[in-house]
């Protein structure tokens, strides 16, 4: 199947009114659209001011083209799979020449998001959005141990929160980018103050190295495992999804972060610290000494490409049964040898093509004569593969 052109104008794939609307929001191609979805997860459509049915239509279209290069974040993929159900409770619009029928399941149409149990008032009062956050004087960073020479600082910021706002202003006017960067900076600042009890500008290399581990464990650990490592319980950080920022139940996270979300989180924080160092606000960037590699956790990632082409045992049984039912001929003998060399011995295509009968020879192993085929593989390296009497006969018959 051909791959989509992620740099082509969106008008190549979507109706004009949809592509023009996306273009007005600085989304010019599929690459831009995928970046936005990875940054904003399930809220990507809100930042574009799309109607829900149009957003569902775009998501359905992306899901239908997942074999042509589209890879959706886990949370968005889950939503896309819901759109394929026959009684999904929201309208799906027309976006790319395909008519998606509106069907409503009354039992799920008005489904409410349950409130997460376990929020304590004291925790709730600490965790608020960036625009409402009052940093304790002890942790505001005015005297941060990593603060640069104030006389040479290019920022007018007096404390860490002001420095973050200066960085956000420098990120450009794109609202989607601003929202994504603000979310990650907000999460990191809250983590530094409430979990680490340290000003952002006083964090050490060891402190910063812990942030990725914290993100990996959040929402995945038992309370006992979590409590043995971290100061604040997970309920401090996790709240109901789609809660308004003005709500007392708002939390920085609604679930465990996927691989792509952790990667974005660490990239944004690295860029924040790089900016603060280059402008002289910080003396050094601790993330410069921390590996940028984001590991996959158990169950994440996808199988290698070749694994998707593997045959099941039942499929192999059917192939072998078909082969045995063929009339005896040179073609049947050749197919048997091909399966022997490829499936039985694991030889590469190039090795099978170049194989010679002279490569087969008997060797004395432990007092017994064993037949081997010596193969010249990649890098001109030799390897010997043992052959049974039945396999030798199969080759001789051919």
Coordinates of C-alpha atoms in Angstrom, one line a residue:
X1 CA 0.0 0.0 0.0
X2 CA 1.4 3.4 -0.9
X3 CA 2.4 5.9 1.8
X4 CA 0.7 9.2 2.4
X5 CA 2.7 12.4 1.5
X6 CA 2.9 14.1 4.9
X7 CA 4.3 17.3 3.3
X8 CA 1.5 17.7 0.7
X9 CA -1.1 20.4 1.2
X10 CA -4.1 19.1 3.1
X11 CA -6.4 20.0 0.2
X12 CA -5.0 16.9 -1.4
X13 CA -6.8 14.8 1.2
X14 CA -9.6 16.8 2.8
X15 CA -12.5 18.9 1.5
X16 CA -11.7 22.5 0.8
X17 CA -13.6 23.9 3.8
X18 CA -11.8 21.5 6.2
X19 CA -8.3 22.1 4.7
X20 CA -8.9 25.9 4.6
X21 CA -9.9 25.9 8.3
X22 CA -6.9 23.9 9.3
X23 CA -4.7 26.2 7.2
X24 CA -6.1 29.3 9.0
X25 CA -4.8 27.7 12.2
X26 CA -1.3 27.2 10.7
X27 CA -1.8 23.5 10.0
X28 CA -0.6 23.2 6.4
X29 CA 0.0 19.5 5.9
X30 CA -0.4 16.1 7.6
X31 CA 2.9 16.5 9.4
X32 CA 1.7 19.7 11.1
X33 CA -1.6 17.9 12.0
X34 CA 0.2 14.9 13.5
X35 CA 2.5 17.1 15.5
X36 CA -0.5 18.9 16.9
X37 CA -2.2 15.7 17.8
X38 CA 0.9 14.3 19.6
X39 CA 1.3 17.5 21.6
X40 CA -2.4 18.0 22.6
X41 CA -3.6 14.3 22.6
X42 CA -7.4 14.2 22.7
X43 CA -7.8 18.0 23.0
X44 CA -6.2 18.7 19.7
X45 CA -9.5 19.6 18.0
X46 CA -10.4 22.2 20.6
X47 CA -7.2 24.2 19.9
X48 CA -8.3 24.3 16.2
X49 CA -11.9 25.4 17.1
X50 CA -13.3 22.5 15.2
X51 CA -16.9 21.2 15.4
X52 CA -16.9 17.8 17.2
X53 CA -18.3 16.0 14.2
X54 CA -15.6 17.4 11.9
X55 CA -12.9 16.5 14.4
X56 CA -14.3 12.9 14.6
X57 CA -14.4 12.8 10.8
X58 CA -10.7 13.8 10.6
X59 CA -9.8 11.2 13.3
X60 CA -11.8 8.5 11.5
X61 CA -10.0 9.3 8.3
X62 CA -6.6 9.2 10.0
X63 CA -7.5 5.8 11.6
X64 CA -8.6 4.4 8.2
X65 CA -5.2 5.4 6.8
X66 CA -3.1 3.9 9.6
X67 CA -1.5 1.5 7.2
X68 CA -0.2 4.3 5.0
X69 CA 2.1 5.9 7.6
X70 CA -0.3 7.4 10.2
X71 CA 0.6 6.6 13.8
X72 CA -1.7 8.0 16.5
X73 CA -0.8 8.4 20.2
X74 CA -2.3 5.7 22.4
X75 CA -5.0 7.9 23.9
X76 CA -6.1 9.2 20.5
X77 CA -5.9 5.7 19.0
X78 CA -8.3 4.5 21.6
X79 CA -10.7 7.3 20.7
X80 CA -10.4 6.5 17.0
X81 CA -11.2 2.8 17.7
X82 CA -14.4 4.0 19.4
X83 CA -15.4 5.8 16.2
X84 CA -15.4 2.5 14.4
X85 CA -18.0 1.0 16.7
X86 CA -21.5 0.7 15.1
X87 CA -23.3 2.6 17.9
X88 CA -20.8 5.4 18.7
X89 CA -22.6 8.2 20.4
X90 CA -21.3 11.3 18.6
X91 CA -21.7 12.6 15.0
X92 CA -19.0 11.9 12.5
X93 CA -18.7 14.5 9.8
X94 CA -17.7 14.3 6.1
X95 CA -14.0 15.3 5.7
X96 CA -12.5 13.6 2.8
X97 CA -15.2 12.4 0.4
X98 CA -16.4 9.6 2.6
X99 CA -19.9 9.7 4.2
X100 CA -19.9 8.7 7.8
X101 CA -23.4 8.0 9.1
X102 CA -24.6 9.5 12.3
X103 CA -25.6 6.9 14.8
X104 CA -26.4 7.4 18.5
X105 CA -26.5 5.0 21.4
X106 CA -28.8 6.6 24.0
X107 CA -27.1 4.6 26.8
X108 CA -23.7 6.2 26.1
X109 CA -24.6 9.6 24.6
X110 CA -24.9 11.3 28.0
X111 CA -22.2 9.3 29.8
X112 CA -20.5 11.3 32.6
X113 CA -16.9 11.3 33.7
X114 CA -16.8 9.8 37.2
X115 CA -15.0 11.8 39.9
X116 CA -11.7 10.3 41.0
X117 CA -11.8 9.3 44.7
X118 CA -9.1 10.2 47.1
X119 CA -8.6 13.9 46.7
X120 CA -7.7 15.6 50.0
X121 CA -8.4 19.3 50.5
X122 CA -4.8 20.0 51.4
X123 CA -3.6 18.4 48.2
X124 CA -6.2 20.2 46.1
X125 CA -5.2 23.6 47.5
X126 CA -1.6 23.1 46.4
X127 CA -2.2 21.9 42.8
X128 CA -3.6 24.7 40.7
X129 CA -3.0 25.8 37.1
X130 CA 0.0 28.0 36.4
X131 CA -2.1 31.2 36.0
X132 CA -3.4 30.8 39.6
X133 CA -0.3 29.3 41.2
X134 CA 1.2 31.3 44.1
X135 CA 4.8 30.1 44.5
X136 CA 5.9 29.9 48.2
X137 CA 8.7 32.4 48.9
X138 CA 11.0 29.6 49.9
X139 CA 10.8 28.1 46.4
X140 CA 10.3 31.1 44.1
X141 CA 13.9 30.9 42.8
X142 CA 14.9 34.5 43.6
X143 CA 18.0 33.1 45.3
X144 CA 18.2 29.8 43.3
X145 CA 21.5 28.0 43.7
X146 CA 21.7 27.7 39.9
X147 CA 20.9 31.4 39.1
X148 CA 23.3 33.1 36.7
X149 CA 24.9 36.5 37.2
X150 CA 21.9 38.8 37.4
X151 CA 23.9 41.7 35.9
X152 CA 24.4 39.7 32.7
X153 CA 20.9 38.1 32.5
X154 CA 18.9 39.0 29.4
X155 CA 15.6 38.4 31.1
X156 CA 13.9 40.9 33.4
X157 CA 12.5 38.0 35.4
X158 CA 13.0 38.1 39.1
X159 CA 11.9 34.6 39.9
X160 CA 11.3 31.2 38.2
X161 CA 7.7 31.7 37.4
X162 CA 8.4 35.0 35.7
X163 CA 11.2 33.3 33.8
X164 CA 8.8 30.6 32.5
X165 CA 6.4 33.3 31.3
X166 CA 9.3 35.0 29.5
X167 CA 10.1 31.7 27.8
X168 CA 6.5 31.2 26.8
X169 CA 6.3 34.7 25.2
X170 CA 9.5 33.8 23.2
X171 CA 7.9 30.7 21.8
X172 CA 5.9 32.6 19.1
X173 CA 2.3 33.4 18.7
X174 CA 1.0 29.9 17.7
X175 CA -1.7 29.2 20.3
X176 CA -1.3 25.4 19.9
X177 CA 2.4 25.6 20.6
X178 CA 1.9 28.0 23.5
X179 CA -0.6 25.6 25.1
X180 CA 1.6 22.6 24.7
X181 CA 4.7 24.3 26.1
X182 CA 2.7 25.9 29.0
X183 CA 1.3 22.5 30.0
X184 CA 4.7 20.8 30.2
X185 CA 6.3 23.8 32.0
X186 CA 3.4 23.9 34.4
X187 CA 3.7 20.2 35.2
X188 CA 7.5 20.5 35.8
X189 CA 7.3 23.6 38.0
X190 CA 4.6 22.0 40.2
X191 CA 6.7 18.8 40.4
X192 CA 9.8 20.7 41.5
X193 CA 8.0 22.7 44.2
X194 CA 5.5 20.2 45.5
X195 CA 7.3 16.9 45.1
X196 CA 11.0 17.9 45.3
X197 CA 10.4 20.9 47.6
X198 CA 13.0 22.8 45.6
X199 CA 13.0 25.9 43.4
X200 CA 13.3 25.2 39.7
X201 CA 16.5 27.3 39.6
X202 CA 17.9 25.2 42.5
X203 CA 17.3 21.7 41.0
X204 CA 20.4 19.6 40.7
X205 CA 21.4 17.2 37.9
X206 CA 20.3 14.3 40.2
X207 CA 16.9 16.0 40.7
X208 CA 16.3 16.5 37.0
X209 CA 17.3 13.0 36.2
X210 CA 14.5 11.7 38.4
X211 CA 11.7 13.5 36.5
X212 CA 11.5 10.9 33.7
X213 CA 11.4 8.1 36.2
X214 CA 8.6 9.9 38.0
X215 CA 6.7 10.3 34.7
X216 CA 7.2 6.6 33.9
X217 CA 5.8 5.5 37.3
X218 CA 2.9 7.9 37.5
X219 CA -0.4 6.1 36.9
X220 CA 1.4 2.8 36.5
X221 CA 2.5 2.0 40.1
X222 CA 0.7 0.6 43.1
X223 CA 0.2 3.1 45.9
X224 CA 2.7 1.1 48.0
X225 CA 5.4 1.1 45.3
X226 CA 4.8 4.7 44.6
X227 CA 4.8 5.7 48.3
X228 CA 8.2 4.0 48.8
X229 CA 9.8 6.3 46.2
X230 CA 7.9 9.6 46.2
X231 CA 6.7 12.1 48.7
X232 CA 3.3 13.1 47.3
X233 CA 0.6 10.3 46.6
X234 CA -0.4 9.8 43.0
X235 CA -3.8 11.2 43.7
X236 CA -2.1 14.6 44.1
X237 CA -1.3 14.6 40.4
X238 CA -4.1 12.5 38.7
X239 CA -7.6 13.9 38.2
X240 CA -10.7 13.5 36.1
X241 CA -10.2 14.0 32.4
X242 CA -11.4 17.2 30.7
X243 CA -11.8 19.0 34.0
X244 CA -11.9 22.7 33.6
X245 CA -8.9 24.6 34.9
X246 CA -11.1 26.6 37.2
X247 CA -12.3 23.5 39.0
X248 CA -10.9 22.4 42.3
X249 CA -10.7 18.9 40.9
X250 CA -8.2 20.0 38.2
X251 CA -5.0 18.1 38.1
X252 CA -2.0 18.3 35.8
X253 CA -2.4 14.7 34.6
X254 CA -5.5 12.5 33.9
X255 CA -3.6 9.2 33.3
X256 CA -0.2 7.6 32.8
X257 CA 1.7 9.2 29.9
X258 CA 2.3 7.2 26.8
X259 CA 5.8 7.0 25.2
X260 CA 5.2 9.8 22.8
X261 CA 3.8 12.0 25.6
X262 CA 6.8 11.4 27.8
X263 CA 9.1 12.2 24.9
X264 CA 7.3 15.5 24.3
X265 CA 7.4 16.3 28.0
X266 CA 11.1 15.8 28.3
X267 CA 11.8 17.7 25.0
X268 CA 9.9 20.7 26.2
X269 CA 11.5 20.8 29.6
X270 CA 14.9 20.5 27.9
X271 CA 14.1 23.5 25.7
X272 CA 13.0 25.5 28.7
X273 CA 16.3 24.9 30.5
X274 CA 18.3 25.6 27.4
X275 CA 16.5 28.9 27.0
X276 CA 17.1 29.9 30.6
X277 CA 20.8 29.0 30.4
X278 CA 21.4 30.8 27.1
X279 CA 19.7 34.0 28.4
X280 CA 21.8 33.9 31.5
X281 CA 19.0 33.2 33.9
X282 CA 20.7 29.9 34.9
X283 CA 24.4 29.1 35.2
X284 CA 24.1 25.6 33.7
X285 CA 21.6 23.3 32.1
X286 CA 21.5 20.1 34.1
X287 CA 19.7 18.3 31.2
X288 CA 22.8 18.7 29.1
X289 CA 24.3 15.9 31.2
X290 CA 21.2 13.7 31.1
X291 CA 20.6 11.2 28.2
X292 CA 17.8 12.4 25.9
X293 CA 16.8 8.8 25.2
X294 CA 13.3 7.9 26.3
X295 CA 13.0 4.2 26.9
X296 CA 9.9 2.1 26.0
X297 CA 8.1 0.6 28.9
X298 CA 6.8 -3.0 28.9
X299 CA 3.9 -3.3 26.5
X300 CA 4.8 -0.1 24.6
X301 CA 6.0 0.2 21.1
X302 CA 5.1 -2.0 18.1
X303 CA 6.6 -5.2 16.7
X304 CA 9.4 -4.8 14.2
X305 CA 8.2 -4.6 10.6
X306 CA 9.2 -8.1 9.7
X307 CA 7.2 -9.5 12.7
X308 CA 4.0 -8.2 11.1
X309 CA 4.7 -10.5 8.1
X310 CA 5.2 -13.7 10.2
X311 CA 2.8 -16.6 9.5
X312 CA 0.9 -18.4 12.2
X313 CA 1.3 -22.1 12.9
X314 CA -2.1 -22.7 11.2
X315 CA -1.0 -20.8 8.1
X316 CA 2.2 -22.8 7.9
X317 CA 0.3 -26.0 8.3
X318 CA -1.9 -25.0 5.4
X319 CA 1.0 -24.2 3.2
X320 CA 2.8 -27.5 3.9
X321 CA -0.4 -29.4 3.3
X322 CA -0.8 -27.7 0.0
X323 CA 2.8 -28.5 -0.9
X324 CA 2.4 -32.2 -0.1
X325 CA -0.8 -32.4 -2.2
X326 CA 1.1 -31.2 -5.3
X327 CA 2.0 -33.8 -7.9
X328 CA 5.7 -34.8 -7.9
X329 CA 7.6 -32.4 -10.2
X330 CA 10.8 -30.3 -10.4
X331 CA 8.7 -27.4 -9.1
X332 CA 7.6 -29.3 -6.0
X333 CA 11.1 -30.4 -5.3
X334 CA 12.4 -26.8 -5.7
X335 CA 9.7 -25.4 -3.3
X336 CA 10.6 -28.0 -0.7
X337 CA 14.3 -27.0 -0.8
X338 CA 13.3 -23.3 -0.6
X339 CA 11.2 -23.9 2.5
X340 CA 14.0 -26.1 3.9
X341 CA 16.7 -23.4 3.4
X342 CA 14.5 -20.4 4.4
X343 CA 12.2 -21.7 7.1
X344 CA 14.1 -24.7 8.3
X345 CA 17.7 -23.3 8.3
X346 CA 16.9 -19.5 8.5
X347 CA 19.1 -18.6 5.5
X348 CA 18.8 -15.2 4.0
X349 CA 17.5 -14.7 0.4
X350 CA 21.0 -13.9 -0.9
X351 CA 22.4 -17.0 0.8
X352 CA 19.7 -19.2 -0.7
X353 CA 20.3 -17.8 -4.1
X354 CA 24.1 -18.3 -3.9
X355 CA 24.0 -21.7 -2.2
X356 CA 26.0 -24.5 -3.8
X357 CA 25.8 -28.3 -3.3
X358 CA 29.6 -28.2 -2.7
X359 CA 28.9 -26.3 0.6
X360 CA 27.5 -29.5 2.0
X361 CA 30.0 -31.7 3.7
X362 CA 30.3 -34.3 6.5
X363 CA 32.1 -33.4 9.7
X364 CA 33.1 -35.6 12.6
X365 CA 31.3 -34.4 15.8
X366 CA 31.8 -36.5 19.0
X367 CA 32.7 -39.6 17.0
X368 CA 29.6 -39.3 14.8
X369 CA 29.5 -38.1 11.2
X370 CA 27.1 -35.0 10.9
X371 CA 26.2 -33.3 7.6
X372 CA 26.6 -29.5 7.6
X373 CA 26.1 -26.7 5.0
X374 CA 28.6 -23.9 5.3
X375 CA 27.1 -20.5 4.5
X376 CA 28.9 -17.3 3.6
X377 CA 26.7 -14.6 5.1
X378 CA 26.8 -10.9 5.7
X379 CA 30.3 -9.5 6.1
X380 CA 31.7 -12.6 4.4
X381 CA 31.3 -14.5 7.7
X382 CA 31.0 -18.2 7.7
X383 CA 28.4 -20.2 9.7
X384 CA 27.7 -23.9 9.7
X385 CA 24.2 -25.2 9.7
X386 CA 23.5 -28.9 10.6
X387 CA 21.4 -31.0 8.2
X388 CA 19.4 -34.1 9.0
X389 CA 19.5 -37.1 6.7
X390 CA 16.0 -36.3 5.6
X391 CA 17.0 -32.7 4.6
X392 CA 20.1 -34.0 2.7
X393 CA 17.8 -36.4 0.8
X394 CA 15.4 -33.5 0.0
X395 CA 18.3 -31.5 -1.5
X396 CA 19.7 -34.6 -3.4
X397 CA 16.2 -35.3 -4.8
X398 CA 16.0 -31.8 -6.2

